CSV table of C-alpha atoms in Angstrom, one decimal:
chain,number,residue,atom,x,y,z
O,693,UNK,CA,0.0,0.0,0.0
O,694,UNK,CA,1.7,3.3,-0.9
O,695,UNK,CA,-1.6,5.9,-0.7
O,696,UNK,CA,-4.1,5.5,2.2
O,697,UNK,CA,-7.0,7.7,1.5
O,698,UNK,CA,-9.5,8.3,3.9
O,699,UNK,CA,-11.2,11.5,3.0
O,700,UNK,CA,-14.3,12.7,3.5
O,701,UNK,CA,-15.4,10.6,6.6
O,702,UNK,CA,-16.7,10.7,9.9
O,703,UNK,CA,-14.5,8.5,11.7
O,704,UNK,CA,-14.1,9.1,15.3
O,705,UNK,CA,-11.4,8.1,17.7
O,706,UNK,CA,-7.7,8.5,17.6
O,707,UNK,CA,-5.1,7.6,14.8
O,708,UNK,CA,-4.1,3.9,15.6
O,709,UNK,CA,-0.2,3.8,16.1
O,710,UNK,CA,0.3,0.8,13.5
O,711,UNK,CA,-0.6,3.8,10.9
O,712,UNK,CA,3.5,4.6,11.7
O,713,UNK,CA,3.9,0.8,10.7
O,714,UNK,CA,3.3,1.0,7.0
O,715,UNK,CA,6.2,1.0,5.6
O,716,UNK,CA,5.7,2.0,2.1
O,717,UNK,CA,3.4,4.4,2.4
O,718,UNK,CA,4.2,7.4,0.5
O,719,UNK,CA,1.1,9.4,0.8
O,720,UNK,CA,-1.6,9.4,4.1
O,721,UNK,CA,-5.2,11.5,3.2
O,722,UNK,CA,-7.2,11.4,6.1
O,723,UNK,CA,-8.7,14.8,6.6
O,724,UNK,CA,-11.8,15.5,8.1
O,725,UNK,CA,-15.6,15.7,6.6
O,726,UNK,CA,-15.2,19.1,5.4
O,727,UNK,CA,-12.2,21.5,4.0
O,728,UNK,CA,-14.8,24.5,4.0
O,729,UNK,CA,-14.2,26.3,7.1
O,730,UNK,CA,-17.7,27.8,6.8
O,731,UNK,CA,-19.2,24.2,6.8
O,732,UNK,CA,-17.0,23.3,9.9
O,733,UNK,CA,-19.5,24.8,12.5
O,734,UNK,CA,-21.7,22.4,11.3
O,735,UNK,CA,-19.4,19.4,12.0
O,736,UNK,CA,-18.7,18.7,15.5
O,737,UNK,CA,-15.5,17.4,17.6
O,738,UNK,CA,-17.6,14.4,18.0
O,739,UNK,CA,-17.9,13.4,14.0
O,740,UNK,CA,-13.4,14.3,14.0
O,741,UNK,CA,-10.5,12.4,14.9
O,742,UNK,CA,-9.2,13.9,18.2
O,743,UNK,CA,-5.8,12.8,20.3
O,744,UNK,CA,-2.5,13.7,19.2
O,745,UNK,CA,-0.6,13.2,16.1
O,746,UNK,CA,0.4,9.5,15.0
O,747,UNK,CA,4.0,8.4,15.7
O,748,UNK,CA,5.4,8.9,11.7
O,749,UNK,CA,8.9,9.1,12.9
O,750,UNK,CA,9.8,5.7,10.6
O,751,UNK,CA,8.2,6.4,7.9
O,752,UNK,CA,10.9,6.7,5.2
O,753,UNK,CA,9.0,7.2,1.7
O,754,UNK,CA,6.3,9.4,2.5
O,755,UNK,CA,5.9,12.7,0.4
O,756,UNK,CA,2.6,13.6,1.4
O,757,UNK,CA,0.7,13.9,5.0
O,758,UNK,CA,-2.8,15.4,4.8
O,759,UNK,CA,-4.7,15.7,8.2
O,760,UNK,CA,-7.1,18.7,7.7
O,761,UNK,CA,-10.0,19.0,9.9
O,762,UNK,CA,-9.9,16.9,12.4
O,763,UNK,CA,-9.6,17.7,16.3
O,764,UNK,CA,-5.8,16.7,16.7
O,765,UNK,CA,-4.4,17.8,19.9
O,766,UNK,CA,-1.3,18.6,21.4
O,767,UNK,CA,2.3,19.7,19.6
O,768,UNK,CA,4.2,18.5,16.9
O,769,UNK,CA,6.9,16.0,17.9
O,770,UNK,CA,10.1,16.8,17.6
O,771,UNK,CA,10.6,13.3,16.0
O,772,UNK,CA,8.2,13.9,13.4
O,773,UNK,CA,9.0,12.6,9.9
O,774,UNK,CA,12.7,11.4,11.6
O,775,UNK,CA,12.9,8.5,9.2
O,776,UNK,CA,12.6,10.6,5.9
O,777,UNK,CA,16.1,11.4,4.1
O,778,UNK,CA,16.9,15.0,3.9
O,779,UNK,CA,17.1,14.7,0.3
O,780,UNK,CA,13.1,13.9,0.1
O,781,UNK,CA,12.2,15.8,-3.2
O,782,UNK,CA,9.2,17.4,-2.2
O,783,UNK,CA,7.2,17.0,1.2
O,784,UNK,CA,3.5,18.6,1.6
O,785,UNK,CA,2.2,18.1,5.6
O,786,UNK,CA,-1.4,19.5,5.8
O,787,UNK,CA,-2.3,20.1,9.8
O,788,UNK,CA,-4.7,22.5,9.0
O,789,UNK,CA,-8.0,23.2,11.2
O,790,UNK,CA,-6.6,21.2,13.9
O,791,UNK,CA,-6.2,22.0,17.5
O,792,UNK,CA,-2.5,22.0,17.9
O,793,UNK,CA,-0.2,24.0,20.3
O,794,UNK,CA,3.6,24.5,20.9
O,795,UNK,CA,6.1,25.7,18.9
O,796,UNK,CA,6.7,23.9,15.3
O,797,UNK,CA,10.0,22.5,16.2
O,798,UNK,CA,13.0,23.0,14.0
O,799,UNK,CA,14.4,19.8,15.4
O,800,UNK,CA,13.4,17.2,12.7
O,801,UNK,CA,12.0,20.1,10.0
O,802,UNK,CA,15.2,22.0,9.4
O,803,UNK,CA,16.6,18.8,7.6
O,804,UNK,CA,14.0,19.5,4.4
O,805,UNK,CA,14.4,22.2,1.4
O,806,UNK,CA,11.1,21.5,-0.1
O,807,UNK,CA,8.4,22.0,2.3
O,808,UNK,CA,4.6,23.1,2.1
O,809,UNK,CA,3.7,22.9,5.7
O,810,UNK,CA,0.1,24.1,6.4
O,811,UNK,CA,-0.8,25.2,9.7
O,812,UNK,CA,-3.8,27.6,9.6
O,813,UNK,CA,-6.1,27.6,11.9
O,814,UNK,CA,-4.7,25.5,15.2
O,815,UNK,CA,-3.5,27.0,18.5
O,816,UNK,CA,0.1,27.2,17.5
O,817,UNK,CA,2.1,30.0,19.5
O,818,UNK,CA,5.1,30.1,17.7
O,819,UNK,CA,7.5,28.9,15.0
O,820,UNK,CA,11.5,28.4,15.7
O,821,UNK,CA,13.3,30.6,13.8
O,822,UNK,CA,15.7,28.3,11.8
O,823,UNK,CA,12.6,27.3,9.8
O,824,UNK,CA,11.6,31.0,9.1
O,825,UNK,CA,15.4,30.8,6.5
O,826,UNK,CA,14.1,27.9,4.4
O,827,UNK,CA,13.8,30.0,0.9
O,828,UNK,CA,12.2,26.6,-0.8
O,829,UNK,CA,9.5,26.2,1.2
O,830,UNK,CA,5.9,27.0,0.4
O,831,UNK,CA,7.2,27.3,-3.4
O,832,UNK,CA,9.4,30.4,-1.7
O,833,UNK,CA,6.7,32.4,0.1
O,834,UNK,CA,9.1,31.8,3.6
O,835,UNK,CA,12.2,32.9,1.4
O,836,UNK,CA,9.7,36.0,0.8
O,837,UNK,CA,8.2,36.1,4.0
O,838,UNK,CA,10.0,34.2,6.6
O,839,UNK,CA,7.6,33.3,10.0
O,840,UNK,CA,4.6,34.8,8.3
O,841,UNK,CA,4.6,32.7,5.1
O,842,UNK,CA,4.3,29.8,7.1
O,843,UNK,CA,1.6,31.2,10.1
O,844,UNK,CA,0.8,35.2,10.6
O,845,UNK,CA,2.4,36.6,13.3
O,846,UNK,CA,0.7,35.6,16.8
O,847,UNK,CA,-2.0,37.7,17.8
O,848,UNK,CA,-3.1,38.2,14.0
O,849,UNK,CA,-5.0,36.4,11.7
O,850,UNK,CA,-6.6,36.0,8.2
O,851,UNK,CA,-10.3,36.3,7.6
O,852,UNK,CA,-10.4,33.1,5.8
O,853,UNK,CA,-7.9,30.7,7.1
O,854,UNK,CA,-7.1,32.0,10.4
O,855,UNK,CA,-4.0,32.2,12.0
């Protein structure tokens, strides 16, 4: 199995751990019953996924991570994604509509030059600073932007997708 898509559905629950088991897995859709953040009011915690992220850290082939709206909770691990060579290609992690905290930890991150990280709309306070340098990722809006191309500043926020 190399793609796991589970869009669209209203599982409840937590990620099982033996999701960090499949070894060839290259791509992982499970977001939530809705992308529209207007249609979100409408879907409760109770019809989402909720605990913290799965343990991905042996994962070595995966080149996509898509866990939009859900009710995730907790930080991003600093051994996220430990298993992937530096020298992945291209990497696209979608956390978006989520409610994660912490700081998005440079720790395992750093290592990647092609990165479209989403984050909008979670609890995320801030963003170490050795990822706000990384002029490849999000097709260069960080090289552009630095912090803000990934999140907007704390405190701040966009109409549509939030923080």
């Amino acid at each position: 199995l190399t793609v796991l898509n589970l869009n669209a559905n209203y599982f409840t629950g937590t990620l099982p751990d033996t999701l960090g088991n499949m070894s060839n897995i290259e791509r992982i859709f499970i977001n939530g019953p809705s992308q529209d953040i207007s249609a979100l009011s409408s879907v409760t915690a109770k019809d989402r996924i909720t605990g913290p992220l799965p343990d991905l850290s042996r994962l070595r082939h995966l080149k996509e991570v898509h866990f939009s709206s859900q009710s995730l909770t907790g930080f991003i691990p600093d051994n996220f994604l430990r298993s992937l060579p530096s020298n992945s290609s291209h990497l696209t992690i979608d956390l978006t509509s989520n409610f994660l905290t912490g700081t998005v930890p440079a720790t395992v991150l750093h290592r990647f030059s092609h990165l479209d990280l989403f984050l909008t709309s979670n609890l995320i306070t801030s963003i170490d600073g050795e990822l706000c340098s990384k002029s490849q990722w999000m097709n260069g809006v960080v090289d552009k932007y630095g912090c803000d191309g990934i999140l907007c500043p704390l405190g701040t926020y966009n109409l549509e997708y939030g923080r």
